[in-house]
Short mmCIF file of C-alpha atoms and ligand atoms in Angstrom, two decimals:
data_model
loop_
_atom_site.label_atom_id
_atom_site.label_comp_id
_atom_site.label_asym_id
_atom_site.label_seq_id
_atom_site.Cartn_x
_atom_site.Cartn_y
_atom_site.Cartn_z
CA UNK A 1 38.46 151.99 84.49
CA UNK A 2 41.49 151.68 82.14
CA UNK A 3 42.78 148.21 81.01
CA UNK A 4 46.41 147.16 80.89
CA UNK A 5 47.03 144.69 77.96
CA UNK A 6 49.95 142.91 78.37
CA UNK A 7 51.49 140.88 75.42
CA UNK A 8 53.35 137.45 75.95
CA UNK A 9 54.92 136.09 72.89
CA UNK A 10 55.78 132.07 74.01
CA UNK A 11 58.00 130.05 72.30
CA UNK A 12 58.74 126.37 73.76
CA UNK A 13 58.22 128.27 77.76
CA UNK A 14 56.55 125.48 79.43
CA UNK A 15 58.70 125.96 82.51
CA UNK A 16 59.14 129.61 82.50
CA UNK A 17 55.35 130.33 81.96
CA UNK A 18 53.72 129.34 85.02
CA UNK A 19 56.54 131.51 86.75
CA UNK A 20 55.51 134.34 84.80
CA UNK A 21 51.97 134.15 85.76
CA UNK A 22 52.29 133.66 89.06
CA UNK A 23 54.81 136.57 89.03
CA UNK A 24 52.63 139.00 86.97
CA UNK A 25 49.29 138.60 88.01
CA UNK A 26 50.69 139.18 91.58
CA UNK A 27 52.24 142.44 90.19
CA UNK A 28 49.14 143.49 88.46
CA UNK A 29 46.59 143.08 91.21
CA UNK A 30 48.10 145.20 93.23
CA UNK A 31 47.57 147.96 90.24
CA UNK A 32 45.26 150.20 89.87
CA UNK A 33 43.66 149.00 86.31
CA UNK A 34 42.01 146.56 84.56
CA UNK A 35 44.19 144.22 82.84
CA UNK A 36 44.03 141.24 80.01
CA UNK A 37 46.77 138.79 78.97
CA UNK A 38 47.44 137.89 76.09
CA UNK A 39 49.85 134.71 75.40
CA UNK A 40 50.35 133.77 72.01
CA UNK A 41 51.77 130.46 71.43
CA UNK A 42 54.48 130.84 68.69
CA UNK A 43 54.09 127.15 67.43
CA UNK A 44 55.81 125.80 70.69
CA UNK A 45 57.09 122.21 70.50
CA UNK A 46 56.14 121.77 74.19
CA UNK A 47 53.88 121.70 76.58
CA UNK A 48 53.27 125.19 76.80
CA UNK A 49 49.44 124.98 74.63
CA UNK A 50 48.18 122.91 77.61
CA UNK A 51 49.54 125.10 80.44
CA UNK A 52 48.15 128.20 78.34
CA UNK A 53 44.41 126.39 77.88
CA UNK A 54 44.53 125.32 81.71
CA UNK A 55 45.64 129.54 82.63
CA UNK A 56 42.59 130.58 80.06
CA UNK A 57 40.09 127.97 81.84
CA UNK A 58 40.94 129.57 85.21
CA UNK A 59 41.15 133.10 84.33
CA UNK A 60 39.33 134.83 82.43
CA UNK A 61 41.76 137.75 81.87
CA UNK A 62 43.77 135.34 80.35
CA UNK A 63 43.84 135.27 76.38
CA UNK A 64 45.74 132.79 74.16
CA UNK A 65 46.36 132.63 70.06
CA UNK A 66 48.08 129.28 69.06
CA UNK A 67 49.78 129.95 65.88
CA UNK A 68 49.46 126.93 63.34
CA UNK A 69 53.47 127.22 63.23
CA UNK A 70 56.32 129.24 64.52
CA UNK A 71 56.10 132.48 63.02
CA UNK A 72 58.41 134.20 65.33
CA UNK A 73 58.52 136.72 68.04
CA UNK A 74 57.88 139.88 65.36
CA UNK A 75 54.58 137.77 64.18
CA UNK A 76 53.74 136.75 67.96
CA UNK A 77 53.55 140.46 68.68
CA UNK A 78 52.07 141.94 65.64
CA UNK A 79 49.11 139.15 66.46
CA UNK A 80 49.50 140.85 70.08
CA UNK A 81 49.26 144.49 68.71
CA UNK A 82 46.59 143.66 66.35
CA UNK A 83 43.65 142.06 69.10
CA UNK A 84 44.64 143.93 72.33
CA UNK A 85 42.16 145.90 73.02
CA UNK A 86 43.50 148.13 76.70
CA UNK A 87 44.54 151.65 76.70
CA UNK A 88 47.54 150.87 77.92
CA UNK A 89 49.95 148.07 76.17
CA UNK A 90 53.04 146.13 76.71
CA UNK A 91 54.93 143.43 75.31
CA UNK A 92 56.91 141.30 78.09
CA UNK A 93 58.90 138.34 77.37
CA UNK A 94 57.42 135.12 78.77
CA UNK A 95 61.28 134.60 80.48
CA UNK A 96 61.00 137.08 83.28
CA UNK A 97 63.88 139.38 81.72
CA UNK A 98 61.24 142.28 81.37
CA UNK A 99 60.87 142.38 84.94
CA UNK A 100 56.83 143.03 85.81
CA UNK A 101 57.92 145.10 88.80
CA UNK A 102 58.32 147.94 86.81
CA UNK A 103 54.68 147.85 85.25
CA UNK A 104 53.44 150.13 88.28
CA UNK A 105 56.33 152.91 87.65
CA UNK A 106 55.77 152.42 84.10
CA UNK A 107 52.05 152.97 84.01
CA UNK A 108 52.38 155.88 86.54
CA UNK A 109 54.94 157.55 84.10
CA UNK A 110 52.48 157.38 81.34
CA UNK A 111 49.38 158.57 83.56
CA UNK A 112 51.08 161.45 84.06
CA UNK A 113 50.33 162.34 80.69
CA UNK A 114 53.75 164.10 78.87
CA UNK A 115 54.97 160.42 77.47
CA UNK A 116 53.04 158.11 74.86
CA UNK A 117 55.37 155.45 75.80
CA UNK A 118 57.85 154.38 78.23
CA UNK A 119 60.55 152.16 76.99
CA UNK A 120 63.14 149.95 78.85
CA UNK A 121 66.98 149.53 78.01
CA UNK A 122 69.35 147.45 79.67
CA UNK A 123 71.91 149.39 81.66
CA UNK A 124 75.18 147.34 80.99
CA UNK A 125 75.63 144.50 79.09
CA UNK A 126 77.14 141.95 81.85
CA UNK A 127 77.17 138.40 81.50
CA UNK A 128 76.95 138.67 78.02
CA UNK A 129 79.99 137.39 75.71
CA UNK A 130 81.73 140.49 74.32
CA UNK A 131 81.93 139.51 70.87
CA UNK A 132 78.52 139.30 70.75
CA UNK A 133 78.24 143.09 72.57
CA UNK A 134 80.72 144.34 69.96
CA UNK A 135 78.74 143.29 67.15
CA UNK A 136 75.40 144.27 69.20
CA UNK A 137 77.12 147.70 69.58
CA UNK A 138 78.19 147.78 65.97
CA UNK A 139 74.69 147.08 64.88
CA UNK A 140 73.41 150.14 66.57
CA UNK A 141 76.03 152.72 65.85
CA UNK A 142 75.63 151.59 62.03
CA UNK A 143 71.87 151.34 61.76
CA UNK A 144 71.53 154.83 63.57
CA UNK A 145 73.98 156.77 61.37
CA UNK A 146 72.06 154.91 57.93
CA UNK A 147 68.29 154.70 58.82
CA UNK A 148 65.98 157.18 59.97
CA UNK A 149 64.44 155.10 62.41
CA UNK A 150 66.59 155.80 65.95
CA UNK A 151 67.55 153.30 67.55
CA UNK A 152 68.77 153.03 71.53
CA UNK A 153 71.76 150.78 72.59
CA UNK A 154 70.94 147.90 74.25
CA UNK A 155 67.09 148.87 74.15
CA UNK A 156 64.22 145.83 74.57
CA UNK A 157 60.86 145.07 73.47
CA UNK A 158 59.60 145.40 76.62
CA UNK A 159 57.37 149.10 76.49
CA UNK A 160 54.10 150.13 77.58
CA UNK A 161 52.18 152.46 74.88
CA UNK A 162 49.35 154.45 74.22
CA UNK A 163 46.22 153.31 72.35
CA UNK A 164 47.31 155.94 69.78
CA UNK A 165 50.72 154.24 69.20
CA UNK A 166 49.36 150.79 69.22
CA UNK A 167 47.19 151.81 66.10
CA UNK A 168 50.05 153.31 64.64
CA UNK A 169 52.25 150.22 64.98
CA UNK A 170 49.15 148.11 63.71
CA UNK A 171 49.42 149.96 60.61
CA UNK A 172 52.86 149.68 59.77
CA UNK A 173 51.13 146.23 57.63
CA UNK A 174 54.67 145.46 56.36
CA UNK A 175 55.71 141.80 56.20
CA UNK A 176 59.52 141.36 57.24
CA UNK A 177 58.88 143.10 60.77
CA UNK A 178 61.48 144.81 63.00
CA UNK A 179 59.96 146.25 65.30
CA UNK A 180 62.64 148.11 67.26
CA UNK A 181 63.03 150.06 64.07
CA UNK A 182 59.18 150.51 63.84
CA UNK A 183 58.90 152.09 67.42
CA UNK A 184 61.86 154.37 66.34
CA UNK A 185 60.01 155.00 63.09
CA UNK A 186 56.48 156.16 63.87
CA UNK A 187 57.87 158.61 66.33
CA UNK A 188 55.89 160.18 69.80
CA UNK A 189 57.37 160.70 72.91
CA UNK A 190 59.39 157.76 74.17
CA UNK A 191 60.78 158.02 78.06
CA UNK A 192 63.40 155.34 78.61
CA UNK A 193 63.85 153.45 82.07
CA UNK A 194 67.06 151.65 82.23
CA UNK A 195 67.79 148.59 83.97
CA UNK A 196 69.87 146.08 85.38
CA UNK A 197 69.98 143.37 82.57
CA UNK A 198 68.07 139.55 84.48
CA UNK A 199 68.93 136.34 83.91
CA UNK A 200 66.18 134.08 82.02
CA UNK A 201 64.48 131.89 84.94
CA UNK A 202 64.26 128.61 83.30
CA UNK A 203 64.81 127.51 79.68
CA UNK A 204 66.62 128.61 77.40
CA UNK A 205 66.79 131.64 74.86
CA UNK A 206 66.02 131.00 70.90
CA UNK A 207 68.32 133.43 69.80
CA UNK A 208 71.73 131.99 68.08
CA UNK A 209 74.61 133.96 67.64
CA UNK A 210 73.55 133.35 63.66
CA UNK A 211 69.99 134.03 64.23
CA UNK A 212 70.78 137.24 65.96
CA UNK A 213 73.13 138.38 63.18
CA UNK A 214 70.57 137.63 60.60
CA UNK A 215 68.53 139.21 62.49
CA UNK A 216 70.31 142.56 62.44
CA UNK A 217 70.97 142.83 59.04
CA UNK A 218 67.62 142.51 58.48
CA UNK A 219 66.55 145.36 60.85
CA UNK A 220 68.99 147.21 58.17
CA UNK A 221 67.95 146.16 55.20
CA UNK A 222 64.56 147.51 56.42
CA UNK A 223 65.14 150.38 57.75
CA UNK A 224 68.01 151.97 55.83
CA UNK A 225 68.36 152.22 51.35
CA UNK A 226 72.29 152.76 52.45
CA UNK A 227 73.39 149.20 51.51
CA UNK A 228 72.35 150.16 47.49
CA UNK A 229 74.23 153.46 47.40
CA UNK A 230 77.59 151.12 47.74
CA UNK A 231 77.50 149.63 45.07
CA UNK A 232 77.26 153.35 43.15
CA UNK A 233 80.41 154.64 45.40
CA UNK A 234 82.34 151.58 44.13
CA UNK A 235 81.30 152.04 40.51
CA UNK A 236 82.75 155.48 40.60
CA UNK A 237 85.77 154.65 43.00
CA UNK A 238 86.46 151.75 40.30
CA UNK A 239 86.41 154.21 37.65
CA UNK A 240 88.57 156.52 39.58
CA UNK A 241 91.50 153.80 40.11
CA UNK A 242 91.00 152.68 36.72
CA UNK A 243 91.33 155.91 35.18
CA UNK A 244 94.62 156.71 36.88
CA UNK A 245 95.92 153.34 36.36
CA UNK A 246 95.33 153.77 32.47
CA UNK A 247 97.01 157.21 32.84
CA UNK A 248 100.37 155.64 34.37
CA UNK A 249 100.52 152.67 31.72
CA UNK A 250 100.28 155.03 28.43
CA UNK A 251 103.02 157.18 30.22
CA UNK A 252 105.31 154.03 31.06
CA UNK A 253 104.52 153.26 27.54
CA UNK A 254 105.72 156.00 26.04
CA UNK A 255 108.40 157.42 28.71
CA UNK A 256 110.38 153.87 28.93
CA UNK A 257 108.74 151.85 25.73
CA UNK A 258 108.00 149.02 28.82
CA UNK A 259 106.07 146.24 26.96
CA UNK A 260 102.72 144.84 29.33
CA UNK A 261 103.80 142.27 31.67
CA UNK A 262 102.43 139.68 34.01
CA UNK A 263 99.18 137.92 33.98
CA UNK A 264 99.47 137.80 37.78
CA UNK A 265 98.38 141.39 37.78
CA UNK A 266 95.44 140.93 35.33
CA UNK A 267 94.08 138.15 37.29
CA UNK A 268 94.42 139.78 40.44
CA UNK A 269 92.37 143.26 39.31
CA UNK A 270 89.84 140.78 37.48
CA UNK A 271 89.00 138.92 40.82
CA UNK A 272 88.95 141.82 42.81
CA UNK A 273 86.55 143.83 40.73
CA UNK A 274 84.72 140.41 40.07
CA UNK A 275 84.15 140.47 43.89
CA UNK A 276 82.65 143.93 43.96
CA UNK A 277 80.46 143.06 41.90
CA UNK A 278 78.92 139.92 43.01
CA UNK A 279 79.09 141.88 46.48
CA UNK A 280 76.99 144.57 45.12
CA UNK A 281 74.60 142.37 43.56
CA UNK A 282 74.44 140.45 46.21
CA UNK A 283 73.18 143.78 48.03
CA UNK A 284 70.83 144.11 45.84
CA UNK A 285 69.39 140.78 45.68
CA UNK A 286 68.52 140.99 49.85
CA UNK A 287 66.24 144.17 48.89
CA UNK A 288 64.66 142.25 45.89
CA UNK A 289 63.76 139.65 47.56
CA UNK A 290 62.07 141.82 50.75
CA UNK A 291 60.71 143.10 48.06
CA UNK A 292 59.31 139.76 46.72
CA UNK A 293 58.02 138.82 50.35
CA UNK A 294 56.64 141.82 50.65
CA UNK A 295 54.08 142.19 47.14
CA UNK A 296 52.87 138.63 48.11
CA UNK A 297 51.20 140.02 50.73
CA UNK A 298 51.06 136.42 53.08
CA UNK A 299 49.17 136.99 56.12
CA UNK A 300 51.78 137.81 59.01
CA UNK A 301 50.58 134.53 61.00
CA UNK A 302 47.52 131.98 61.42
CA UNK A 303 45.83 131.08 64.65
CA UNK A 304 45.00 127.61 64.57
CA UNK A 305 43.47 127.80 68.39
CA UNK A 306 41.88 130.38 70.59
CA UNK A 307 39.60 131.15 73.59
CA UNK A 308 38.17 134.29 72.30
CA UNK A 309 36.21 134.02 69.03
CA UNK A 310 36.35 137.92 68.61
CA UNK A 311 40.31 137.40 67.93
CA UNK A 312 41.86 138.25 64.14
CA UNK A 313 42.39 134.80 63.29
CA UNK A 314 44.52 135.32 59.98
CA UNK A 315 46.45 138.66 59.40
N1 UDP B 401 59.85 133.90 71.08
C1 UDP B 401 58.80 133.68 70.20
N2 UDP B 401 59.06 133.12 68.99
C2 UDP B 401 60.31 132.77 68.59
C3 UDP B 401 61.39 133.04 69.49
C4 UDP B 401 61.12 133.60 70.71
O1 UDP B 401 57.65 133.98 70.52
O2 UDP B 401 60.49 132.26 67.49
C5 UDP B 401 59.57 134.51 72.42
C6 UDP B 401 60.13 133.74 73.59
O3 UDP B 401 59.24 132.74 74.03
C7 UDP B 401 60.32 134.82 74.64
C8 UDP B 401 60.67 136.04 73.78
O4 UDP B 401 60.21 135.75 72.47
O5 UDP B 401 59.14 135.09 75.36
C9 UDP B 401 62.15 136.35 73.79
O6 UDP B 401 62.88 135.20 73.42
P1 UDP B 401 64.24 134.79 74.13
O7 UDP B 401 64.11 134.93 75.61
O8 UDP B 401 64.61 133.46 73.61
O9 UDP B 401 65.22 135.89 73.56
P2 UDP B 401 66.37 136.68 74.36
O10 UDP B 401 65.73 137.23 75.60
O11 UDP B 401 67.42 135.68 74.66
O12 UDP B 401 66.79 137.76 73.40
MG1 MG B 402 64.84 136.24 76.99
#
């Protein structure tokens, strides 16, 4: 029989988790396959450890990995990626926004054997503020004209994979994760299922509006060399201005014998290019210092608790 693995990173979800379960397991009994759960604690301030130990004590499809911190949802998942062990996998929120009604259609989609993975999107972005779907809409027309990873508008974690892509995604090792871009990346053939974007059912989301925008740039930064080749087009657009503007002061010179006035000018052209600069280095710095997270090599996250002593502990 084939096994379902679903993922559940948990972050502080001590009222939306026991929702979840119920709401899941109910979903994936009446499915075909095996299935295992895996809930990993993302350093939760609440009580969701003890409602995850008490789930694990009761059933024993039920995995949990308490990180000895908050790593964050791309950690939570990579630890998710890295110890599921089903032919099938999925990554679901623990808030009930990746609906587990669709799991059946899902799985069905991929039994049918044409897709390695079937993703979801939200259909409209209602009840959201619309600055934050301009800039979300922003992000992806700029990421997708810069990086060749492809990114879909409005698309979510929530996706249920292949073994084969699950291995891939395992070895994409890299440290500052984003993994929208890394299921664009390592390719295969991706159906998407849109839907009607849900509410959370209780708590409330971790994302700021500052988070989120850090967030994005980051997915950029990774995914895309872009950024650097600015500062390059304003070196020579610089030069370009510069070389005019040296042009039209010998001729004033010499046409109208106009002596060089104004120190308003001079500061203005020295702040200005002064700004480039520290712009473009500033560019340059973000990739440094991926790079610098990156050659450490730290592991990705470190389980301080588990039920299953098989699990990858530190990776
Ligand atoms: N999450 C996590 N670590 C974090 C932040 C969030 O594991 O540092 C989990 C959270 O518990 C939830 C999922 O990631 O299951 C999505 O988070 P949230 O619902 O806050 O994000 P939103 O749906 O608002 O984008
Ligand atoms: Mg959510």
């Amino acid at each position: 029989m084939m096994t379902i693995s679903l993922i559940v990173p948990c972050y502080n979800e001590e009222e939306a988790l026991p929702i979840f379960y119920t709401e899941t397991k109910k979903v994936l009994e009446g499915m075909e396959c095996d299935h295992e759960l895996i809930f990993i604690n993302d350093g939760s301030k609440d009580g969701t450890l003890s409602i995850l130990r008490d789930l694990a004590a009761k059933d024993e499809k039920v995995t949990y990995l308490s990180f000895s911190r908050n790593f964050g949802k791309e950690a939570a998942m990579y630890a998710g990626f890295s110890n599921a062990r089903g032919e099938f996998v999925a990554v679901m929120d623990a808030d009930m926004q990746d609906p587990p009604a669709l799991l059946p259609e899902m799985l069905k989609k991929l039994m049918d054997g044409e897709y390695d993975s079937v993703a979801t999107c939200r259909k409209t972005r209602k009840g959201e503020p619309p600055i934050r779907s301009w800039f979300a809409r922003m992000f992806y027309r700029i990421i997708n004209k810069i990086s060749d990873a492809d990114i879909v508008d409005g698309a979510r974690d929530f996706r249920l994979m292949r073994r084969e892509m699950v291995e891939a995604i395992v070895e994409m090792g890299e440290y500052n994760r984003f993994s929208k871009g890394i299921f664009g990346w390592i390719g295969f053939k991706t159906y998407w299922l849109a839907y009607e974007n849900v509410n959370r059912v209780a708590g409330e989301t971790k994302w700021s509006f500052w988070k989120l925008l850090k967030y994005a740039i980051d997915g950029i930064i990774n995914f895309s060399q872009a950024p650097l080749a600015v500062a390059s087009w304003f070196g020579m657009l610089m030069t370009f201005v510069s070389f005019v503007a040296i042009i039209f002061i010998v001729v004033r010179r010499l046409a109208f014998g106009d002596p060089v006035t104004g120190w308003a000018s001079t500061v203005c052209i020295i702040t200005f290019i002064g700004g480039i600069q520290l712009f473009c280095m500033g560019i340059m710095g973000q990739y440094i210092s991926k790079t610098y997270l990156e050659v450490k090599k730290r592991p990705h996250y470190i389980v301080s608790e588990t039920n299953r002593e098989d699990m990858k502990r530190i990776k």
